[in-house]
Coordinates of C-alpha atoms in Angstrom, one line a residue:
X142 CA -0.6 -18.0 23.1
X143 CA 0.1 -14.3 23.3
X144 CA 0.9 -13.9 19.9
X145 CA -3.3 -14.4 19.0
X146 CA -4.4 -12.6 22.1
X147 CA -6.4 -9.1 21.4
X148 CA -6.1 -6.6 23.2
X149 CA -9.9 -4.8 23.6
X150 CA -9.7 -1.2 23.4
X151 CA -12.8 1.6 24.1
X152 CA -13.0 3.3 21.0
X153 CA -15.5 5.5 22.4
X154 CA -14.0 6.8 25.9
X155 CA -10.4 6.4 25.6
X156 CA -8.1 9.2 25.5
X157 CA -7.5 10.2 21.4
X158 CA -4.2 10.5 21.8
X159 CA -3.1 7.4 23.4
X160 CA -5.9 5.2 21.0
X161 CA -4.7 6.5 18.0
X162 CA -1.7 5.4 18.5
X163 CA -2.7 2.1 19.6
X164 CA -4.8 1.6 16.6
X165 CA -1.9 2.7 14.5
X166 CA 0.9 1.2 15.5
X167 CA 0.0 -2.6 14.0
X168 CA -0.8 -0.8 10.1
X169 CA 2.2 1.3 10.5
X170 CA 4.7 -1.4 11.7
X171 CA 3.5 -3.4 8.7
X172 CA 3.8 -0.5 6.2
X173 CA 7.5 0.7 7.6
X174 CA 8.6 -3.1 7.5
X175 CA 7.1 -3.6 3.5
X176 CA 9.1 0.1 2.9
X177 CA 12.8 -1.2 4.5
X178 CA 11.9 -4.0 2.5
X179 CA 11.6 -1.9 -0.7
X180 CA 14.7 -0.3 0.2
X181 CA 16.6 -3.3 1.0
X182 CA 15.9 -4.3 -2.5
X183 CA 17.5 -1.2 -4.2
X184 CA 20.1 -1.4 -1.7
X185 CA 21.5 -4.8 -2.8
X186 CA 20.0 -4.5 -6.4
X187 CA 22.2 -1.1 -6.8
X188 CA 25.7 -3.6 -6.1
X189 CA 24.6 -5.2 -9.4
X190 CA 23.7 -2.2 -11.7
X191 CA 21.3 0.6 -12.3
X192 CA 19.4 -1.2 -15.4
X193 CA 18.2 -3.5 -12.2
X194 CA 17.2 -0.7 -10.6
X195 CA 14.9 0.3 -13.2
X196 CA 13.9 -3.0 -14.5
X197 CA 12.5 -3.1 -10.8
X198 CA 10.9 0.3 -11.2
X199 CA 9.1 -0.8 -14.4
X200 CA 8.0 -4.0 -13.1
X201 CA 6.6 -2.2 -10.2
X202 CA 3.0 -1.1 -11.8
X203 CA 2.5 -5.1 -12.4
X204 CA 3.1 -5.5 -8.1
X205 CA 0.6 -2.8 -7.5
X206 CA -2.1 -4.7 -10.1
X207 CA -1.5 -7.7 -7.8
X208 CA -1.8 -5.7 -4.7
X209 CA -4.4 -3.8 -5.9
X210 CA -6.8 -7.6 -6.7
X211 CA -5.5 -7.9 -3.2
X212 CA -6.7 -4.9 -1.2
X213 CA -10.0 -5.1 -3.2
X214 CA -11.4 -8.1 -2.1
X215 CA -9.5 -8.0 1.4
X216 CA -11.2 -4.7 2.3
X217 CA -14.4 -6.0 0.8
X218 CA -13.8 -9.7 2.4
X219 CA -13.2 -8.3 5.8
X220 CA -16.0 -5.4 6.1
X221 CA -18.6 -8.0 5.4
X222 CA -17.2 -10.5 7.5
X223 CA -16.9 -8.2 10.4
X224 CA -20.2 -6.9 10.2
X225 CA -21.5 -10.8 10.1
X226 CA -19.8 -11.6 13.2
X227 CA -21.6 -8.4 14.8
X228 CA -24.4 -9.5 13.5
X229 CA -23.6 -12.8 15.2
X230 CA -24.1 -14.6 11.1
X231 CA -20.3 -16.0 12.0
X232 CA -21.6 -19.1 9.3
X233 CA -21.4 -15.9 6.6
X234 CA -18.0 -14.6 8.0
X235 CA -16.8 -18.2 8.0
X236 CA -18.1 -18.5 4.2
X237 CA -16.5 -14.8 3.9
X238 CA -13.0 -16.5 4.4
X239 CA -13.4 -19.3 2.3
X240 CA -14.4 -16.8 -0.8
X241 CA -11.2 -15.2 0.5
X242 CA -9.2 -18.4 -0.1
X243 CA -11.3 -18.9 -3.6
X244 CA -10.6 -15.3 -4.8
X245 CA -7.0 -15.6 -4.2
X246 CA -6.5 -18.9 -6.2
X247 CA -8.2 -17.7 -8.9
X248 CA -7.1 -14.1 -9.4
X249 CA -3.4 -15.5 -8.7
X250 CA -3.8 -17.9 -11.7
X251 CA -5.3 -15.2 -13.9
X252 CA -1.8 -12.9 -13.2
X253 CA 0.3 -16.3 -13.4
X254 CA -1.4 -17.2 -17.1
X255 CA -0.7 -13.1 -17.8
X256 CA 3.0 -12.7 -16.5
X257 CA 3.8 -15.6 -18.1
X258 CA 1.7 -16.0 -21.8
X259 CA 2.5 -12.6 -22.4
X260 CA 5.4 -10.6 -20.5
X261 CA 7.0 -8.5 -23.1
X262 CA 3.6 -7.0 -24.1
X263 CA 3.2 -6.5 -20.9
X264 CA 6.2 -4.9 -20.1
X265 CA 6.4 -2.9 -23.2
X266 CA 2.8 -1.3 -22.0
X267 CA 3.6 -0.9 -18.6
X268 CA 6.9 1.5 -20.4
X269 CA 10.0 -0.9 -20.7
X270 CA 12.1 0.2 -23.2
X271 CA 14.7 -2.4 -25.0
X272 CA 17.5 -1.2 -23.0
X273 CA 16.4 -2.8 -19.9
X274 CA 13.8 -5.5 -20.9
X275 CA 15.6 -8.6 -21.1
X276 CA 16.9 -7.8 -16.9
X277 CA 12.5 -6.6 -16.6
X278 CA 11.7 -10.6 -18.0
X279 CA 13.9 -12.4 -15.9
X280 CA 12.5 -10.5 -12.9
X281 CA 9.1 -10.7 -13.9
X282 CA 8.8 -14.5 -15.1
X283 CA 9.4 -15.2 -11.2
X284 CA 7.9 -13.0 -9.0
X285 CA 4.2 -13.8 -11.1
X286 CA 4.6 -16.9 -9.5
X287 CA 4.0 -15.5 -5.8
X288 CA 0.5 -13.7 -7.0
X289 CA -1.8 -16.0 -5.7
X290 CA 0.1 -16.1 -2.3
X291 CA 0.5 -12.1 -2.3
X292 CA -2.9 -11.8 -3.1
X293 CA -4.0 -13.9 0.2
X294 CA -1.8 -12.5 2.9
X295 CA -3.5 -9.2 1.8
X296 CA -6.5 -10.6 2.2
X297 CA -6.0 -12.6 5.0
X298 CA -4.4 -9.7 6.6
X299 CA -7.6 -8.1 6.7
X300 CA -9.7 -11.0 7.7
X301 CA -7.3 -11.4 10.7
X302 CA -8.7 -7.5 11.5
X303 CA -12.3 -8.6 10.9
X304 CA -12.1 -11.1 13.9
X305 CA -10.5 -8.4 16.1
X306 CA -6.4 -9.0 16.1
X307 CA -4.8 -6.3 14.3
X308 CA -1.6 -7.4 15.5
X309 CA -2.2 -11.2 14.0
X310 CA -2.4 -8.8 10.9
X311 CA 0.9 -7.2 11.1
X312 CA 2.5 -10.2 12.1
X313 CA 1.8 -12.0 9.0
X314 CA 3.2 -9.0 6.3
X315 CA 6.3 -8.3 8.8
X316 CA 7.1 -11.9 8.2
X317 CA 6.7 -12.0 4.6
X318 CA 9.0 -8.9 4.6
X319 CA 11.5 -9.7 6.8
X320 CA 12.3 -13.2 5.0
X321 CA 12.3 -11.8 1.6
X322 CA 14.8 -9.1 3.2
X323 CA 17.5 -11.5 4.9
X324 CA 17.1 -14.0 1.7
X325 CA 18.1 -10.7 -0.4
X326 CA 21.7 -11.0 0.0
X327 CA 22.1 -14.3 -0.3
X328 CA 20.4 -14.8 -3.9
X329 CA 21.2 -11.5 -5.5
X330 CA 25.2 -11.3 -4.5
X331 CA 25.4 -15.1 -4.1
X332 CA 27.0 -15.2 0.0
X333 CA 28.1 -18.3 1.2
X334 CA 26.7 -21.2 -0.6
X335 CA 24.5 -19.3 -2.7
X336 CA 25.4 -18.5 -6.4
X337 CA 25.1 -15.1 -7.3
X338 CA 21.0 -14.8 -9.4
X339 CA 21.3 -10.5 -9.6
X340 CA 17.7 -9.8 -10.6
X341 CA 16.9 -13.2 -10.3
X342 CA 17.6 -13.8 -6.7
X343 CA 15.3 -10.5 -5.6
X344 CA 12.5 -12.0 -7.2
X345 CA 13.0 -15.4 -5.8
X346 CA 13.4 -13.8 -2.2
X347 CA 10.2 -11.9 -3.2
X348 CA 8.6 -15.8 -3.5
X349 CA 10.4 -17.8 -0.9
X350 CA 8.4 -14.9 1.9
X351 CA 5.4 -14.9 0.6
X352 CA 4.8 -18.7 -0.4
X353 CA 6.1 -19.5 3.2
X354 CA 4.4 -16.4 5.1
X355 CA 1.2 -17.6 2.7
X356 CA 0.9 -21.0 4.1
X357 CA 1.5 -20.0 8.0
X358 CA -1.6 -17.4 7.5
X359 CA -3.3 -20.4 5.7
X360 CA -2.6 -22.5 8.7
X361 CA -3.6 -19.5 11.4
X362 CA -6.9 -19.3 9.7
X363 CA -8.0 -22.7 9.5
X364 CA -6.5 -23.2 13.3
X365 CA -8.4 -22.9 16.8
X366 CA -6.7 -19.9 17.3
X367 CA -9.3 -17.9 14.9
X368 CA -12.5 -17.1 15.0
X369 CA -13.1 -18.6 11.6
X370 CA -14.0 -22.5 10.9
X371 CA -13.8 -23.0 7.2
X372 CA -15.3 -25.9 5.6
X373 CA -14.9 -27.4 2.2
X374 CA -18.0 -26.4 1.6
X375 CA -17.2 -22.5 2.4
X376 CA -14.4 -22.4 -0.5
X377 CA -16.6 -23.5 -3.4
X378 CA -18.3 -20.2 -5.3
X379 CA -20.6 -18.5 -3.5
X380 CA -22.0 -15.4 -5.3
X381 CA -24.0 -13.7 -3.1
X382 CA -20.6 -13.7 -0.9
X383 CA -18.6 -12.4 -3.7
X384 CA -21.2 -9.5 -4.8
X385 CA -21.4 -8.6 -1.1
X386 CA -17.5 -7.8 -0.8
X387 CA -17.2 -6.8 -4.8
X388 CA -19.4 -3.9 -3.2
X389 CA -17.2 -2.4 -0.6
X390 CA -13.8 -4.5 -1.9
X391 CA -14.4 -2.5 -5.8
X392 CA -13.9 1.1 -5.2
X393 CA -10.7 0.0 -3.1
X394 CA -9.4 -1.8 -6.0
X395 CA -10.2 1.2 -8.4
X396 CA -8.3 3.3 -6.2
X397 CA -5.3 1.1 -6.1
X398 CA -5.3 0.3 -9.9
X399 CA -5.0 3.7 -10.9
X400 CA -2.0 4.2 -8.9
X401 CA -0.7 1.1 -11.0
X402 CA -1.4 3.9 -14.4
X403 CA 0.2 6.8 -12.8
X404 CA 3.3 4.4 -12.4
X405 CA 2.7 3.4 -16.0
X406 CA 3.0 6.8 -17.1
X407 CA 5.8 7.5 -15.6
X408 CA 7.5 4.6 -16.8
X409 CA 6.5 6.0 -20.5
X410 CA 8.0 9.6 -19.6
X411 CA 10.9 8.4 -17.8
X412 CA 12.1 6.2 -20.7
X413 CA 12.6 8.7 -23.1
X414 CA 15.1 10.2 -20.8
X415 CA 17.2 7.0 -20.4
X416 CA 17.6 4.3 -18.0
X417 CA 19.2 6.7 -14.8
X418 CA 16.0 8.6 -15.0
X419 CA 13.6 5.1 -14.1
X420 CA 16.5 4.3 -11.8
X421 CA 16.0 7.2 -10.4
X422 CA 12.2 7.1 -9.8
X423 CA 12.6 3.7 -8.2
X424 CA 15.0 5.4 -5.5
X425 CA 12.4 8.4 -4.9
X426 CA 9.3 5.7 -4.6
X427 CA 11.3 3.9 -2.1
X428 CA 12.8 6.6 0.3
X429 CA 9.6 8.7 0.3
X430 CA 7.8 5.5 0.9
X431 CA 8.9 5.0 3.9
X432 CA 7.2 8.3 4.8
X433 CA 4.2 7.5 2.8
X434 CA 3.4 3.7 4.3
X435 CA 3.5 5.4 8.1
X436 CA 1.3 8.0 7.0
X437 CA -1.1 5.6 5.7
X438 CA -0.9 3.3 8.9
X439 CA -2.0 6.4 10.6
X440 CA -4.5 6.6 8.0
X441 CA -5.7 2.6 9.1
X442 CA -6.0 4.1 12.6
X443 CA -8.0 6.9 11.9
X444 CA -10.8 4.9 10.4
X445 CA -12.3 2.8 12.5
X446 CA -12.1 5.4 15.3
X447 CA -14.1 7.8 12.9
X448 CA -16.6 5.3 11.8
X449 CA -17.5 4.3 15.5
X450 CA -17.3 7.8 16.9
X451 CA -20.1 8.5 13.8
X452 CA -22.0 5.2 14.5
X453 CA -21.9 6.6 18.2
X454 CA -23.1 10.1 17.5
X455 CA -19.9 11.3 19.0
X456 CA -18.9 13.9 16.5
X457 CA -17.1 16.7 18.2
X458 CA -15.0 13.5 19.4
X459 CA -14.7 12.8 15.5
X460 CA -13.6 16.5 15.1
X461 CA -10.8 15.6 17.2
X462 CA -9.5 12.5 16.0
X463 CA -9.3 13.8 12.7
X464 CA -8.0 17.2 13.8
X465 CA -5.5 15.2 15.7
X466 CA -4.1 12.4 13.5
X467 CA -3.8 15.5 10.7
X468 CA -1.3 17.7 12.8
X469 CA 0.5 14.6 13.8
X470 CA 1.0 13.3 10.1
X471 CA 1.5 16.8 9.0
X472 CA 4.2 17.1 11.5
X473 CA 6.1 13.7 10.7
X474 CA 5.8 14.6 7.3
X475 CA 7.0 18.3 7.7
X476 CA 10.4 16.6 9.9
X477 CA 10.7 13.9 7.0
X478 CA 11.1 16.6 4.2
X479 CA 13.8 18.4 6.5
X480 CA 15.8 15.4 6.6
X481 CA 15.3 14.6 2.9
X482 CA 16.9 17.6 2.0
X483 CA 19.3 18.4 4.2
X484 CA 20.8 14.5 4.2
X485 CA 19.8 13.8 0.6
X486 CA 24.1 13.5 -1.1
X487 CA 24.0 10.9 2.2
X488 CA 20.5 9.1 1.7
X489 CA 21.1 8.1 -1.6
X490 CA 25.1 7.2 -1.2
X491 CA 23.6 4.6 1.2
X492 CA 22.3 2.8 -2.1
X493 CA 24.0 3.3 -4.8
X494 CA 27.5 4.7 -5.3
X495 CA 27.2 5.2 -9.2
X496 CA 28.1 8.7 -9.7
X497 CA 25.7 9.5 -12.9
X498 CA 23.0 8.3 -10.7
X499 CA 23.5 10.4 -7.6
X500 CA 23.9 13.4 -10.2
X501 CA 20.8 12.4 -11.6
X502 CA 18.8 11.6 -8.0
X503 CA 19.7 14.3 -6.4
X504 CA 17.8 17.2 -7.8
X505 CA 14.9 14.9 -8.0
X506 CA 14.6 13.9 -4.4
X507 CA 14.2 17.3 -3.5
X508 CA 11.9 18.2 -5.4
X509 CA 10.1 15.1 -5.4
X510 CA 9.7 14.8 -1.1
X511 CA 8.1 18.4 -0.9
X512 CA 5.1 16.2 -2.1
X513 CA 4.8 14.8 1.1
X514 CA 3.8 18.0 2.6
X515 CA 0.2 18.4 1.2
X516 CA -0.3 14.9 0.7
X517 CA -0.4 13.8 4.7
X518 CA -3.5 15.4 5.7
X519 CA -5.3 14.2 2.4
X520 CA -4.2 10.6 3.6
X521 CA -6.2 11.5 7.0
X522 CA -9.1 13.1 5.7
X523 CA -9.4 10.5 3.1
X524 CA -9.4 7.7 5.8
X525 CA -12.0 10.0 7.6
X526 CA -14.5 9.4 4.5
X527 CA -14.3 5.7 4.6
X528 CA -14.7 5.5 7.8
X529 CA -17.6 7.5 7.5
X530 CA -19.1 4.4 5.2
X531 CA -18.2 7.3 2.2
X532 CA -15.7 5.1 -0.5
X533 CA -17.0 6.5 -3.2
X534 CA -16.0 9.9 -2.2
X535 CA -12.8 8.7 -1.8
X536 CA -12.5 7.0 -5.0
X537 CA -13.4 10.3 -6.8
X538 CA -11.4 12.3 -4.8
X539 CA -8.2 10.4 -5.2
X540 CA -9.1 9.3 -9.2
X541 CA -9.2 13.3 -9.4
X542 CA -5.6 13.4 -7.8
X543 CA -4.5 11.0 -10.0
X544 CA -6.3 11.3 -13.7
X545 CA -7.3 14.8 -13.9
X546 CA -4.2 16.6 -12.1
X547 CA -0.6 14.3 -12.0
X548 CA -1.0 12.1 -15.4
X549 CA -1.7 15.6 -17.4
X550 CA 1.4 17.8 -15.2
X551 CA 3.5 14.4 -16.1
X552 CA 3.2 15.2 -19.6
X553 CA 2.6 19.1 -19.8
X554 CA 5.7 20.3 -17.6
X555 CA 8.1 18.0 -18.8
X556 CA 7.7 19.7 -22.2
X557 CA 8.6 23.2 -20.6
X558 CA 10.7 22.1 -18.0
X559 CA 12.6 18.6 -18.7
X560 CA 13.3 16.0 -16.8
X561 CA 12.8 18.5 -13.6
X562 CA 9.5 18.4 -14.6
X563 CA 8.8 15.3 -14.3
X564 CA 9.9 15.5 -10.4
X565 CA 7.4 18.7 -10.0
X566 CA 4.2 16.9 -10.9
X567 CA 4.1 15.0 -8.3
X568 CA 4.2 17.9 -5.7
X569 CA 2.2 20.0 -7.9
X570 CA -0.9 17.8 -8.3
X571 CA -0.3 17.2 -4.7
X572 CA -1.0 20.6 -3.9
X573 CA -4.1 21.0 -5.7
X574 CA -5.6 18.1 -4.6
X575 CA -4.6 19.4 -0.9
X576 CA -6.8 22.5 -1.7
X577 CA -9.7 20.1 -3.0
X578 CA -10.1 17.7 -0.2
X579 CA -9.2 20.1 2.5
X580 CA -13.1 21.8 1.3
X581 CA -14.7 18.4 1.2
X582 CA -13.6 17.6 4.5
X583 CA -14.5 21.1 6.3
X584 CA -17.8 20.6 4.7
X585 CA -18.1 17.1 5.8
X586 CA -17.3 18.1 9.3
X587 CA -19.2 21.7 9.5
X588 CA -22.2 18.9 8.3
X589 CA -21.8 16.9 11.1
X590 CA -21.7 19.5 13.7
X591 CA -24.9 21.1 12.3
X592 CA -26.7 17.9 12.6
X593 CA -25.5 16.1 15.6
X594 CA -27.0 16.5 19.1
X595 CA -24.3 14.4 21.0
X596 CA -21.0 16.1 21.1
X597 CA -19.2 14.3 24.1
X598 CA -15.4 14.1 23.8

């Protein structure tokens, strides 16, 4: 079948230009379809009301937890499993998998017991205020049920990479998507035959993708048409296995969490200026997202292209991938900000035609998208470090962004500026942490050119 057939590509002799974009184009097809996805929610959630809106927005930190489990032990599952199949250990990378299928099941009952022993704390911490929390618990005591499956197609997603089919990979989350996108309609408006759920119906389109798109990645991986052949045996605790992709898998999920505490604070911020203002923020995350998720899939390009280039001693061809895939996302991002401003009254009229919230979103998205300016070459140059075997620099550098620079601006230039202020830390801390990694990456690469001896392009 076509659809699980890889296409091999030379990382180290191929044009750059025509690679990356090969190597790109699965992540950011993926990213772009989770982002219309986003936006599809808002879209229909904004014909019910804007508490949805931000009942979505606060419920949003507890998705990225999820994710987060997700991307940790998927990046850690698949690094280890791909270097045992080069290693020609494919009983490890089979055994890989099956922790993969353990992890999920276990940290998508932990979040299940959470969501649903406790979801008031829960969403009083992560910054629901009264106003909005009975539509945040009826959203919340569904989609916890989807963890365990979320949790897997992350992590299968990255397994599928492992074994060499990045497109098997972008299938998988473009189905989940696009199911929980047509479903949308349906449940939250009530068409045809369906009654009418609001809040209710996104969450159970959020479910109905993932538990179906869950089990055809399930049945992929256990097929003949993958590399892997898990046995029983394979899914039963294996902690050697675990510690080995806790190791790469952690600072990933460090990384990912703390995004889930930036969101928290803003949640905290944002409520004391009223429901409109989380509304808002959900609108911002969404549109810019879009943006944001391509960057990133250029960002999944970038590092396996750096990491063999290294491996290969080909550094001036590094230089030029990352020189490269930096102008490109700095271009993209550069167009995306034009639009954002200039079309901004006609952006946000596509999702929501409540007055006091256009007024309120439309200052914000403007200052809010400049962020994507500085932001898309750190995205590069941090994909550069982990392809360079370097996670922990990453981890710092990107904690830095967000513990040391945006939390305090959230709460500092609020105070002298209001609610605008709020919409400024984000480019702000952006900007700052542009001038930060920019100097670890020049160094980085004026290292490598000093040491190398094998510069071929």
């Amino acid at each position: 079948m076509k659809l699980f057939q890889n296409q091999k590509l030379d990382l180290g002799s191929s044009p750059i230009g025509p690679l990356l974009f090969q190597m790109s184009m699965p992540s950011i097809a993926a990213m772009l379809m989770m982002a219309i996805y986003n936006l599809v929610d808002v879209y229909w959630l904004a014909r019910v009301g804007s508490k949805e809106i931000a009942a979505l927005t606060i419920s949003f930190p507890v998705q990225i937890v999820i994710s987060s489990v997700g991307v940790g032990a998927g990046i850690g599952a698949g690094s280890f499993a791909a270097r045992m199949f080069g290693a020609r250990r494919n009983d490890l990378a089979f055994r890989t998998a099956g922790q993969g299928i353990l992890l999920s099941v276990f940290f998508g009952a932990l979040v299940i017991a959470c969501g649903l022993l406790f979801p008031s704390p829960l969403l009083r911490f992560f910054g629901a205020t009264e106003e909005i929390m009975e539509v945040a618990l009826a959203y919340i005591g569904i989609f916890v049920l989807a963890a365990p499956f979320q949790i897997f197609l992350i992590i299968s997603s990255n397994l599928f990479r492992a074994e060499g089919n990045p497109n098997l990979s972008m299938y998988v989350i473009v189905f989940a998507a696009l199911v929980g996108a047509v479903l949308d309609p349906f449940l939250i408006l009530g068409w045809g035959p369906f009654p009418a759920l609001g809040i209710r119906g996104a969450a159970l389109a959020l479910i109905i993708g993932q538990v179906g798109t869950g089990f055809v990645a399930l049945a992929i991986l256990l097929s003949q048409h993958s590399k892997y052949r898990i046995r029983l045996r394979d899914i039963r605790p294996d902690p050697a296995v675990i510690s080995a992709i806790s190791q790469v898998g952690f600072p990933a999920f460090i990384m990912n969490i703390t995004l889930s505490i930036v969101f928290t604070v803003y949640n905290h911020v944002l409520g004391g200026f009223g429901p409109l203002a989380l509304a808002t923020m959900g609108l911002l995350f969404r549109v810019s997202g879009i943006v944001v998720w391509v960057l990133f899939g250029i960002g999944h390009g970038v590092m396996p292209l750096v990491g063999y280039s290294f491996g290969a001693g080909l550094y001036r061809r590094l230089d030029g991938i990352v020189r490269l895939a930096v102008r490109v996302s700095s271009l993209i991002a550069g167009v995306s900000v034009v639009i954002l401003e200039l079309f901004a009254p006609f952006i946000l009229g596509l999702f929501t035609d409540d007055a006091l919230l256009i007024e309120t979103a439309l200052p914000a998205l403007r200052i809010y998208s400049t962020a994507l300016l500085p932001i898309a070459p750190v995205v590069i140059w941090i994909s550069m470090f982990n392809g360079l075997g370097k996670g922990f620099t990453s981890m710092v550098l990107l904690v830095t962004r967000d513990s040391l620079l945006l939390v305090p601006f959230l709460f500092l230039l609020p105070m002298l500026l209001g609610l605008s202020g709020v919409w400024l830390a984000h480019p702000v801390s952006n900007l700052l942490t542009f001038l930060i990694v920019r100097y670890w990456a020049d160094r980085e690469l004026k290292s490598l050119a000093g040491t190398g001896t094998l510069f071929n392009v």
